[in-house]
XYZ file of C-alpha atoms in Angstrom:
601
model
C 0.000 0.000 0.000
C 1.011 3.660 -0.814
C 2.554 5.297 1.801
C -0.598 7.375 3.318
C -0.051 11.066 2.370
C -0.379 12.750 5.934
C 2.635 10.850 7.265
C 4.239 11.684 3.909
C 3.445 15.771 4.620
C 4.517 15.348 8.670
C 8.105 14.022 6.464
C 8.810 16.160 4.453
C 7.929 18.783 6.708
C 10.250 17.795 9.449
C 12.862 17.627 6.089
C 12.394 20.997 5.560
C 12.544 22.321 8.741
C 15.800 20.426 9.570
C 17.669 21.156 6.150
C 20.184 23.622 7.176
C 21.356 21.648 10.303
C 20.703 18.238 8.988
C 23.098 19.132 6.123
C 25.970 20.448 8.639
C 25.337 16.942 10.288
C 25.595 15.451 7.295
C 28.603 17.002 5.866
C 30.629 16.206 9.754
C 29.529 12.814 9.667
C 31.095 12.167 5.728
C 33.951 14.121 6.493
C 34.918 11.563 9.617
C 34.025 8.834 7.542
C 36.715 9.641 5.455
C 38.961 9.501 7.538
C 38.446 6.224 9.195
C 39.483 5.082 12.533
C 42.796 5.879 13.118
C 44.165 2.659 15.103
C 46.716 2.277 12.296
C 47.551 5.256 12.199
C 48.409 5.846 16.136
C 51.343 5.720 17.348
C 53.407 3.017 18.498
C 52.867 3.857 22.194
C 49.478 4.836 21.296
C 48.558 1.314 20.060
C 50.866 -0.537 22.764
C 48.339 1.585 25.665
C 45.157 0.564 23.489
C 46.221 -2.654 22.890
C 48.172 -3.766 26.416
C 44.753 -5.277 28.218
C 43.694 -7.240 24.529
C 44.925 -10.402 25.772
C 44.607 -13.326 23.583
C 43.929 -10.294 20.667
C 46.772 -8.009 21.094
C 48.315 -9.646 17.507
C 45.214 -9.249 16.028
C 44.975 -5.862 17.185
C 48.167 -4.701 16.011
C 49.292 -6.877 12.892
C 45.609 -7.507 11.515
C 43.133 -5.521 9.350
C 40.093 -6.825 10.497
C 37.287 -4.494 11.972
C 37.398 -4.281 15.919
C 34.193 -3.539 17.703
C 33.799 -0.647 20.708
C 31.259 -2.290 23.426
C 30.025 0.739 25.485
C 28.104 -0.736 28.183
C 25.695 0.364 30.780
C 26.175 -2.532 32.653
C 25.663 -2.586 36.749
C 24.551 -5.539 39.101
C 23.039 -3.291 41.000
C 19.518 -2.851 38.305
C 17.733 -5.848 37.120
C 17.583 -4.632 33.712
C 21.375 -3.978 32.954
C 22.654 -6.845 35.206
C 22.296 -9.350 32.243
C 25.111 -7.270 30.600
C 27.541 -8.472 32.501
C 28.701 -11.580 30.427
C 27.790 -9.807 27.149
C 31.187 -8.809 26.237
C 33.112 -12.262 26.339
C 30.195 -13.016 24.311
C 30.524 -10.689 22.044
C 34.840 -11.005 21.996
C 34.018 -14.638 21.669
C 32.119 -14.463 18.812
C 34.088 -11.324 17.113
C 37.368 -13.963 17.305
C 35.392 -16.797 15.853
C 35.016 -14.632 13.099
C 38.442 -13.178 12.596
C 38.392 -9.864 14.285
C 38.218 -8.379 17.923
C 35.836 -6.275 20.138
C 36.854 -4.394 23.252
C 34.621 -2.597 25.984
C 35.578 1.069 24.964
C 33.784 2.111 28.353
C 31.170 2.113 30.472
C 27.988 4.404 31.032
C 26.233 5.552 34.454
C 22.369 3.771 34.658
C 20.199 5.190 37.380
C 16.557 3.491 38.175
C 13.859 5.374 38.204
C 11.979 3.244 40.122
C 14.492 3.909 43.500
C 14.628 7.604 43.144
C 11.058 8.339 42.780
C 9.934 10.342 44.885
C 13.131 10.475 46.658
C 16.223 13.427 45.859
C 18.194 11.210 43.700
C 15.498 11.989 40.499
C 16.795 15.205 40.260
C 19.558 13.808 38.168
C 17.220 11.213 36.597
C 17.250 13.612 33.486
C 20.392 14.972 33.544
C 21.618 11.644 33.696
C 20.889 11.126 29.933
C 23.415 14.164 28.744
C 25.923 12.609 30.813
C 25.708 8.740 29.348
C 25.818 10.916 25.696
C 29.148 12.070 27.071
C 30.452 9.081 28.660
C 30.245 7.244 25.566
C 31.656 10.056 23.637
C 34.397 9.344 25.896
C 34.342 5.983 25.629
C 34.821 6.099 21.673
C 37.217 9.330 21.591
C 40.254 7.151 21.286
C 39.052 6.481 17.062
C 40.000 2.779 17.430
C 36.807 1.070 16.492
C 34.972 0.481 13.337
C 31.329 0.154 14.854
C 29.968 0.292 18.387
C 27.916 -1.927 20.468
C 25.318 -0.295 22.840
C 24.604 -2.201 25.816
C 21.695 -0.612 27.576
C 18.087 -0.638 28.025
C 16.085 1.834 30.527
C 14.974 5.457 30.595
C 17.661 7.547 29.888
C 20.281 4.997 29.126
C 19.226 4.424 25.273
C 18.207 8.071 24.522
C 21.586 8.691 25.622
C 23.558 6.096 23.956
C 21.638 7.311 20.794
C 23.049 10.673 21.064
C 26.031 9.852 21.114
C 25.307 7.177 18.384
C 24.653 10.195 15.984
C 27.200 12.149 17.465
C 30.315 9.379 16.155
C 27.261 8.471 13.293
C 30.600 8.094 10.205
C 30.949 4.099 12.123
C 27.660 1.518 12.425
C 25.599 1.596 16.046
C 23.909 -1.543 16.588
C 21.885 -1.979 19.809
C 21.932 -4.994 22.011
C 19.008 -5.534 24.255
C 18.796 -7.798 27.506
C 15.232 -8.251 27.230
C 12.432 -7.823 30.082
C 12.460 -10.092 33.547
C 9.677 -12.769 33.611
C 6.419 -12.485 34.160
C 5.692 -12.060 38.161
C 2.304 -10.644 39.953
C 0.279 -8.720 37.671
C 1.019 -5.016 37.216
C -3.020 -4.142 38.413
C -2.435 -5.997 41.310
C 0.676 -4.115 42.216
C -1.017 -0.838 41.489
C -4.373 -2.091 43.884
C -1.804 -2.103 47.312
C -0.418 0.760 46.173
C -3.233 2.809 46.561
C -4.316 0.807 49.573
C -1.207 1.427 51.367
C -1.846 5.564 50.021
C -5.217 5.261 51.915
C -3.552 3.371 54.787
C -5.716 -0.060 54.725
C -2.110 -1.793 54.619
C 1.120 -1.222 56.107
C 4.790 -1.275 54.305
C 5.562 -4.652 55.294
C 2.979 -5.742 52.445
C 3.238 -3.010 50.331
C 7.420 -4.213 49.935
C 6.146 -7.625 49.489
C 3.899 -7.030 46.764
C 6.683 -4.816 44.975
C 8.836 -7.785 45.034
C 6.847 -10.233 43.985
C 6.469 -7.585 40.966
C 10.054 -6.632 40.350
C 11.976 -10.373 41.468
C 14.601 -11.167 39.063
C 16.729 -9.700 35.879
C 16.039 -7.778 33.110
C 13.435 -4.788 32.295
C 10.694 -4.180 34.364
C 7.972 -6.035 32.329
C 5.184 -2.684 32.413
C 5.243 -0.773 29.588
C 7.286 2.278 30.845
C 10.052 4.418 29.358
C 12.713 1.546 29.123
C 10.212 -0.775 27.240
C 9.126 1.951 24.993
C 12.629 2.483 24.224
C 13.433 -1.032 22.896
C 10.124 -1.149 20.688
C 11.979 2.190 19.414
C 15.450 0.707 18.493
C 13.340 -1.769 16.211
C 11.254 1.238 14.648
C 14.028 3.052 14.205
C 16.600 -0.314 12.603
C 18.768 -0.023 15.627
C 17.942 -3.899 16.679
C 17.907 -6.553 15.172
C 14.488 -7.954 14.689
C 12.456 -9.307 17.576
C 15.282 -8.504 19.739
C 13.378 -6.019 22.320
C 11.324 -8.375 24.433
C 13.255 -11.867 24.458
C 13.839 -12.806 28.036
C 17.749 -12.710 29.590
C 19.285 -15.624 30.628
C 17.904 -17.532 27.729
C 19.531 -19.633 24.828
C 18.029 -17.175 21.933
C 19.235 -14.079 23.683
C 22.726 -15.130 24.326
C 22.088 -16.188 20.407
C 20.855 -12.915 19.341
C 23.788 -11.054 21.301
C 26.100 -13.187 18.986
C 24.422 -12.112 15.915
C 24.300 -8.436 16.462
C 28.149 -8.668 16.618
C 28.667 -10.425 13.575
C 25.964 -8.003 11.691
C 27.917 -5.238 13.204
C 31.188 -6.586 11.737
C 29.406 -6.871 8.240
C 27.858 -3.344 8.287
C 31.635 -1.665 9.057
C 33.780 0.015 6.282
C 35.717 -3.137 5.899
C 33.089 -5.001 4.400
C 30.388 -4.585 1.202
C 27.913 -3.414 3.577
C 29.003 0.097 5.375
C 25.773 1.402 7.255
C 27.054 4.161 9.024
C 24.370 5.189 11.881
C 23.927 8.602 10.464
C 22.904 6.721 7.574
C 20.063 4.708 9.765
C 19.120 7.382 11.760
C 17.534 9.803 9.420
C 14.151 11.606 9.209
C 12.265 8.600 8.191
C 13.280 6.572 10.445
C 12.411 8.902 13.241
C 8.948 9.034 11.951
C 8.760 5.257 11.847
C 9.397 5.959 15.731
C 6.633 8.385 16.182
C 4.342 6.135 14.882
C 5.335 3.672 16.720
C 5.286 5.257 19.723
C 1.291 5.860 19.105
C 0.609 2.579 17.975
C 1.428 0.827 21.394
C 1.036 4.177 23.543
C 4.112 4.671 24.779
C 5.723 6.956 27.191
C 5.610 10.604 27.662
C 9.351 10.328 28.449
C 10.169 9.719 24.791
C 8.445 13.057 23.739
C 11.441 15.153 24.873
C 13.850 12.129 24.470
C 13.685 11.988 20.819
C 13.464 15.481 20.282
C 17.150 15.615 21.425
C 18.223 12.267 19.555
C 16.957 13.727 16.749
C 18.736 16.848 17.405
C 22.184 15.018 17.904
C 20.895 13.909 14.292
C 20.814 16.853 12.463
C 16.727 16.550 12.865
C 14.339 19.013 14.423
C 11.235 17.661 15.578
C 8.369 19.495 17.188
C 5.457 18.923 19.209
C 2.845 19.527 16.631
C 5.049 16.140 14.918
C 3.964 14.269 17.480
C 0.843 15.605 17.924
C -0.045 14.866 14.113
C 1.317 11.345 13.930
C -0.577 10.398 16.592
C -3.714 12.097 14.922
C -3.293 9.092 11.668
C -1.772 6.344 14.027
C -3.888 3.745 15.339
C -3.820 2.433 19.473
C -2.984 -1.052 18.534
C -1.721 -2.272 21.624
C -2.974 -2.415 25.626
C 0.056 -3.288 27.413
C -0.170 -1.823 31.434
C -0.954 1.094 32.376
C -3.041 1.035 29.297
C -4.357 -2.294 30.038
C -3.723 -5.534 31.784
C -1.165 -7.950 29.891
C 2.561 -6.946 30.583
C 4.943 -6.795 27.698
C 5.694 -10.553 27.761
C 2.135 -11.265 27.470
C 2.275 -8.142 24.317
C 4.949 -10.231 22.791
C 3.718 -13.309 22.207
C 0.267 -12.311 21.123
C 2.747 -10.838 18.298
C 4.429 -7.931 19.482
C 6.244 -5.987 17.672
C 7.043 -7.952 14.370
C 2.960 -7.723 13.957
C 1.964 -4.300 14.577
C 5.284 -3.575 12.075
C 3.558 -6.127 9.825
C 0.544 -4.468 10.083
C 1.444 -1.066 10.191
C 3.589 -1.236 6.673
C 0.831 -2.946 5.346
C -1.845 -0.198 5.723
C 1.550 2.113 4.485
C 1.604 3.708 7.853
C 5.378 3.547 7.949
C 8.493 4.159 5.730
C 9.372 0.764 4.187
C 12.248 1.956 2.615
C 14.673 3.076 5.927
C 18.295 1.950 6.499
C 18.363 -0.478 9.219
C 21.568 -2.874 11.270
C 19.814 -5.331 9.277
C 19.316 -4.371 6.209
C 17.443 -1.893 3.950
C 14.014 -1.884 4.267
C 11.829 -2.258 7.555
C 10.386 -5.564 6.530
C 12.687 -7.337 8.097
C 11.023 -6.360 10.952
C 8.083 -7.973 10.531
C 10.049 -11.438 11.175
C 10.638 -13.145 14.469
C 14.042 -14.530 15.510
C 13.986 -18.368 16.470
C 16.779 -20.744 17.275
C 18.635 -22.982 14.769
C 21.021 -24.780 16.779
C 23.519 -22.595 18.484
C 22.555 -19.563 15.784
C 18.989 -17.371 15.058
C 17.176 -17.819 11.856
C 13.967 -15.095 11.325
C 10.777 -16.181 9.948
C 7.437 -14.211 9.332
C 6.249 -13.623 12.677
C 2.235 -13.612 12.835
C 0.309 -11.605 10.706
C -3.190 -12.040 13.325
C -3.501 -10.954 16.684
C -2.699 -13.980 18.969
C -4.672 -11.757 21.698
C -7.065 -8.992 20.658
C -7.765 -8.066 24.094
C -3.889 -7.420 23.988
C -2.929 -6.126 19.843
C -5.227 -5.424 17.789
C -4.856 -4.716 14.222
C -5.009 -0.921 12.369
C -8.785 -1.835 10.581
C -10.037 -2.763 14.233
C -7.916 -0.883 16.553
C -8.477 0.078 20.182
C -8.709 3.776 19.550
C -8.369 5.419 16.444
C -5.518 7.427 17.617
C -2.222 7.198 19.042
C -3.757 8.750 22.669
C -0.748 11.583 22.434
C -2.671 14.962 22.109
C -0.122 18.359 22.473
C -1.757 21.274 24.582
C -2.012 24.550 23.846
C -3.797 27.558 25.362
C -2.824 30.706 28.131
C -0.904 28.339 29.997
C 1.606 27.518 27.293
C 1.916 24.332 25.335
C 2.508 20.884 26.746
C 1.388 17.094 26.117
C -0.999 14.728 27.617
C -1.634 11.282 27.034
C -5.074 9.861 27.190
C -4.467 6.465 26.007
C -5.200 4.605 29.392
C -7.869 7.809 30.357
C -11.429 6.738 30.421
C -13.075 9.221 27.632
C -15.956 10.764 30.225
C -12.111 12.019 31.719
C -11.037 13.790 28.735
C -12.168 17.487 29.410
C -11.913 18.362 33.443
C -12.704 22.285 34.452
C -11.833 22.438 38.304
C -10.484 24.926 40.557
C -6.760 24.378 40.910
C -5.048 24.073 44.402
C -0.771 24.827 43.582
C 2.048 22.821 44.935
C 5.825 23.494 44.567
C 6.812 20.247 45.557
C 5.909 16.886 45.564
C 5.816 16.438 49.167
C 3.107 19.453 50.106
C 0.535 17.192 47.559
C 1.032 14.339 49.916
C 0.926 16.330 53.046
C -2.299 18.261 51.271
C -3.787 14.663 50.547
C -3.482 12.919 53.920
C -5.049 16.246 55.884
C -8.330 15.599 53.844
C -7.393 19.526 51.632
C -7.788 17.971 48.151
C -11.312 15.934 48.869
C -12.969 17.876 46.008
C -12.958 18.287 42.037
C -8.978 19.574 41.864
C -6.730 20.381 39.019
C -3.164 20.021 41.324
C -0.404 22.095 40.138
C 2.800 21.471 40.695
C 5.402 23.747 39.543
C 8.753 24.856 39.552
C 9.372 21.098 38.947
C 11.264 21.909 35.434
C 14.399 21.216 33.988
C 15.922 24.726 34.999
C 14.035 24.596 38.600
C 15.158 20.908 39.823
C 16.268 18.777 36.600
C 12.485 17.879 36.073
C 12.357 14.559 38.030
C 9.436 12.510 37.342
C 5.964 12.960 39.687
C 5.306 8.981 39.521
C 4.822 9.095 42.997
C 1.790 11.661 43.030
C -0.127 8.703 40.547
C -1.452 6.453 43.779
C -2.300 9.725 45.237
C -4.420 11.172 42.724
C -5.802 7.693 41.596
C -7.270 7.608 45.017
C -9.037 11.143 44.531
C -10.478 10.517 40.931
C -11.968 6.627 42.299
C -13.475 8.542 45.362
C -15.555 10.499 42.552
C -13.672 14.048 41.760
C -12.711 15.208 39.045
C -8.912 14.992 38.960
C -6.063 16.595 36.865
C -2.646 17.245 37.070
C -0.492 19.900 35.344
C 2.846 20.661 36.012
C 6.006 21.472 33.783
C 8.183 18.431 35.464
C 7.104 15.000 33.895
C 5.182 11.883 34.933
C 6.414 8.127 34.188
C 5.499 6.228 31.539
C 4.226 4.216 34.166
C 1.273 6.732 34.281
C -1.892 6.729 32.976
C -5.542 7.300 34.216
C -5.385 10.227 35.825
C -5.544 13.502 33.008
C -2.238 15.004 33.532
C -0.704 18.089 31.348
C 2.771 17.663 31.555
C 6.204 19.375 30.462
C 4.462 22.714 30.355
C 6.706 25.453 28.733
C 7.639 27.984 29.344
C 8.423 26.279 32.912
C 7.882 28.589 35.758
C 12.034 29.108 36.371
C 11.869 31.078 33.393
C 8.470 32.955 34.623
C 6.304 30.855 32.255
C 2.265 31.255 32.756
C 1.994 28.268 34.720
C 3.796 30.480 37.561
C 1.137 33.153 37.399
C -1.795 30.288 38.584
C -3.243 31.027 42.081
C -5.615 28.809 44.471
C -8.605 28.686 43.126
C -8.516 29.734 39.641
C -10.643 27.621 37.295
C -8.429 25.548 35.043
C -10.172 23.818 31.765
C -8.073 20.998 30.459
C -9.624 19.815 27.077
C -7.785 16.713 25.667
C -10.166 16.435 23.037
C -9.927 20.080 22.113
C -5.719 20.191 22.518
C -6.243 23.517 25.184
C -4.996 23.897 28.455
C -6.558 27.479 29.958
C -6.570 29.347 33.209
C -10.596 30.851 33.299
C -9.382 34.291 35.139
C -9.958 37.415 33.426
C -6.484 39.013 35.028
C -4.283 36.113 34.365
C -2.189 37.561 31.649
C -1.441 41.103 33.857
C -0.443 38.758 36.941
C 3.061 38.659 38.281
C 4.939 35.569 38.087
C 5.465 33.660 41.460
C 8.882 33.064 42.664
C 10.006 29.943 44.877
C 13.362 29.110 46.919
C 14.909 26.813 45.557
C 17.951 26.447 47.267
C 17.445 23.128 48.629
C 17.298 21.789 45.027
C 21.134 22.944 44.873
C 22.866 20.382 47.505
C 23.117 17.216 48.430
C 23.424 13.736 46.673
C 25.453 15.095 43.768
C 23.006 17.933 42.546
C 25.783 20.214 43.314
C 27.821 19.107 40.922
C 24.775 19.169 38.017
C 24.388 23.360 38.584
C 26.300 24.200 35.081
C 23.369 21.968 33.647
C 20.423 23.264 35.541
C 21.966 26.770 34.491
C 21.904 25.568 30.476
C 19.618 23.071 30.088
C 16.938 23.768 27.432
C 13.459 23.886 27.696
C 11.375 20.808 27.647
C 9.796 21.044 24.286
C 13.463 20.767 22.677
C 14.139 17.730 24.301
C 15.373 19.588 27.759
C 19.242 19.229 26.818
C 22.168 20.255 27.808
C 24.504 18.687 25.059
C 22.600 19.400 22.116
């Protein structure tokens, strides 16, 4: 089917905008192709310190001409999802010496859980975090030995990151290696059900920790479909996987198998063979429009909003919120993976996952066919699923029905006609909200608003009985500039608890919720933020606030709210303590949220 002609306009649009820095990119990226790496060109002492630790491949390293792999790693035993990464480098020197050439871990990354810090100080540098992995790995692959890169990472700001800097060195091949999600434990409704019991008090912590261990209980990603597992469905909409890779389980035969075929694809895609795919080559504006869409089709995270506005930016690629916004206007909900429904993403992939909706979706021409991928050209090879052939992978056609339409559905009989991302405008500024696990009767809410400049005064607000009525909570100065923007997961139980008592419940802030979030309306990264004396910082107690989701506004109903003053707050205590003194040169130059709240690019 022909390519349908709205996503063909949201292209070429996002072309157009992003010519004049898309073509510096470009030009950067050919020039340091050019020159290649430069191992064989360092010298002597500079390839007897590179090669000193090689071991077994020192000769190779310094006599041979085969390509030799950079692993940059995220790796830590510390977070069920990137503890599996651990053995992934003999694996992958293993199998790049079976094959005649070497790999070496070029460095490691910092990986921070979102899930510990909420609520806690440590989320302050959640965000952050992400510029600084972009750097690390630019560190990491300074030393121009390598001929392509393995990424080892998985979670929230780990892969935005790593892609950054993927486009940043984008002259040698990226390929992205997965560890897959942890196994299936209590369901993610049931975790959510003692949460908000133990908000309201009816049980104590002893069995609110049991219940969140019976949830999170062994390696690999947290199996709810969050930021990290919206970023691995990415890597395959975008050709950074190989296919089926996301959501294959660690520990397992076919993932160790599918770790040793992304290094020998990398080692086929480098300048030293017939098949040079260069990531800036991959990651182009068609490819990040394959991600939008995808994004909508399974109704991922909010993270990713601001996340691949700056990959795209490290890309030469401007993206905007009205890209988004329109995308999600022509893409189908095919997917109800928690919070937007019950099944976690183990149950998602094997009703089909994400080689069906792919299937699907190229099939009804709702995606570029015709992208640069690790595995080839064209995104059809996404539509295949990886299986086991002795100690290797051969891909077949994965399904082309639903397994599970309770779980994916297909575009002609989708769960919602649209992706569930709508952007906000009105006096207030312009944000996003995603509806996609609201109930519809929740989609407009006009309530007086009660304002919070922390995260802690909600909770205090909550358990004195102040917020028993139809609310629209604010909570601002929570914004890149003000405190690094952590994430206001932990307000969800809270307000969950208010909207199934019978109010009418919203949240708006310009910090962000998780992609954990869902039922409760919430208008999030609101710019300007109110650091910068955005509108959001002129909102008093009691003004009526009309969030329309189906309309796209956000308004303040007060006849003086454009001659108001901005409120100030003291934020001095977001300055110290647990490292955030060291992140002040970011909070001073971050940008604002709606271009991808960066420091780096």
């Amino acid at each position: 089917m022909a390519l349908h002609p709205k996503l063909t306009d949201i292209t070429q649009r996002i072309v157009e905008r992003s010519r004049p820095r898309r073509a510096d990119y470009l030009e950067r990226m050919a020039r340091a192709a050019e020159d290649g790496p430069k191992r064989a060109h360092l010298s002597c002492s500079g390839q007897a310190h590179a090669y000193a630790g090689a071991g077994e491949d020192q000769d190779a390293l310094a006599n041979g001409r085969a390509p030799n792999l950079g692993i940059v790693t995220a790796y830590n035993d510390m977070l069920s999802a990137h503890q599996p990464f651990k053995d992934f480098p003999d694996l992958i020197k293993a199998t790049a010496r079976a094959e005649g050439a070497t790999a070496q871990v070029a460095g490691g990354v910092p990986a921070m859980c979102d899930g510990v810090t909420q609520g806690a100080m440590g989320m302050e540098l959640s965000l952050f975090s992400r510029d600084v992995i972009a750097l690390a790995a630019g560190v990491a692959l300074s030393h121009n030995t390598f001929d392509a890169a393995l990424y080892l990472g998985v979670c929230d700001k780990i892969v935005p990151g790593l892609v950054m800097a993927a486009a940043t060195f984008g002259h040698i091949p990226a390929v992205f290696v997965p560890a897959g999600p942890m196994t299936t434990g209590i369901s993610n409704d049931e975790k959510a059900k003692v949460r908000q019991k133990f908000a309201t008090g009816e049980v104590g912590r002893a069995e609110l920790l049991a219940s969140e261990m019976a949830a999170y209980h062994g390696p690999g990603t947290c199996t709810f479909y969050g930021t990290a597992n919206s970023n691995q469905m990415l890597m395959e909409f975008m050709g950074l996987h190989l296919p089926g890779a996301s959501f294959v389980n660690p520990g397992t035969p076919l993932r160790d198998a599918l770790t040793g075929e992304a290094t020998r694809r990398a080692l086929a895609i480098t300048a030293l063979d017939n098949e040079f795919t260069p990531a800036s080559q991959v990651l182009d504006e068609r490819a990040f429009v394959n991600a939008l869409v995808g994004l909508m089709a399974t109704g991922g995270s909010t993270n990713l909003v601001m996340h691949m506005v700056a990959m795209a930016r490290a890309a030469g690629i401007e993206l905007a919120l009205e890209d988004f916004a329109d995308v999600s206007a022509i893409t189908p909900l095919m997917a109800r993976v928690y919070p937007n429904g019950l099944a976690d993403v183990n149950h998602f992939h094997a009703a089909g996952g994400l080689g069906y909706l792919i299937g699907d979706l190229l099939a009804e021409g709702l995606l570029h066919p015709d992208t640069r991928t690790v595995a080839g050209t064209g995104l059809a090879a996404y539509a295949r699923e990886p299986k086991l052939d002795g100690a290797r992978v051969r891909w077949e056609p994965g399904p082309r029905e639903s397994l599970n339409d309770r779980i994916v559905r297909p575009v002609a009989d989708p769960f919602q006609k649209t992706g569930g991302l709508v952007q906000l405008t009105g006096n207030l500024g312009e944000g996003v909200i995603k509806v996609s696990a609201v109930a519809p009767e929740r989609h407009v809410i006009e309530a007086p608003a009660r304002v919070f400049h922390d995260q802690d005064s909600v909770q205090a607000a909550f358990r004195s009985g102040d917020l028993a009525s139809d609310v629209v909570v604010v909570v601002r100065f929570q914004g890149p500039k003000s405190n690094g923007m952590p994430e206001l997961h932990a307000l969800t139980p809270t307000l969950s608890v208010l909207q199934d008592r019978g109010f009418k419940v919203a949240l708006v802030t310009d910090g962000r919720m998780s992609g954990a979030s869902g039922k409760v309306p919430a208008a999030i990264h609101i710019s300007p933020e109110a650091m910068d004396g955005g509108p959001i910082a002129r909102i008093r107690d009691g003004d009526m606030i009309r969030l329309d989701a189906d309309a796209g506004t956000l308004n303040v109903l007060a006849e003086d709210f454009d001659s108001r003053a901005p409120a100030t707050a003291d934020l001095s205590a977001n300055r110290t303590g647990l490292g955030r003194e060291l992140f002040e040169v970011f909070r001073q130059n971050v940008g604002p949220a709606r271009d991808g709240a960066a420091v780096v690019v």
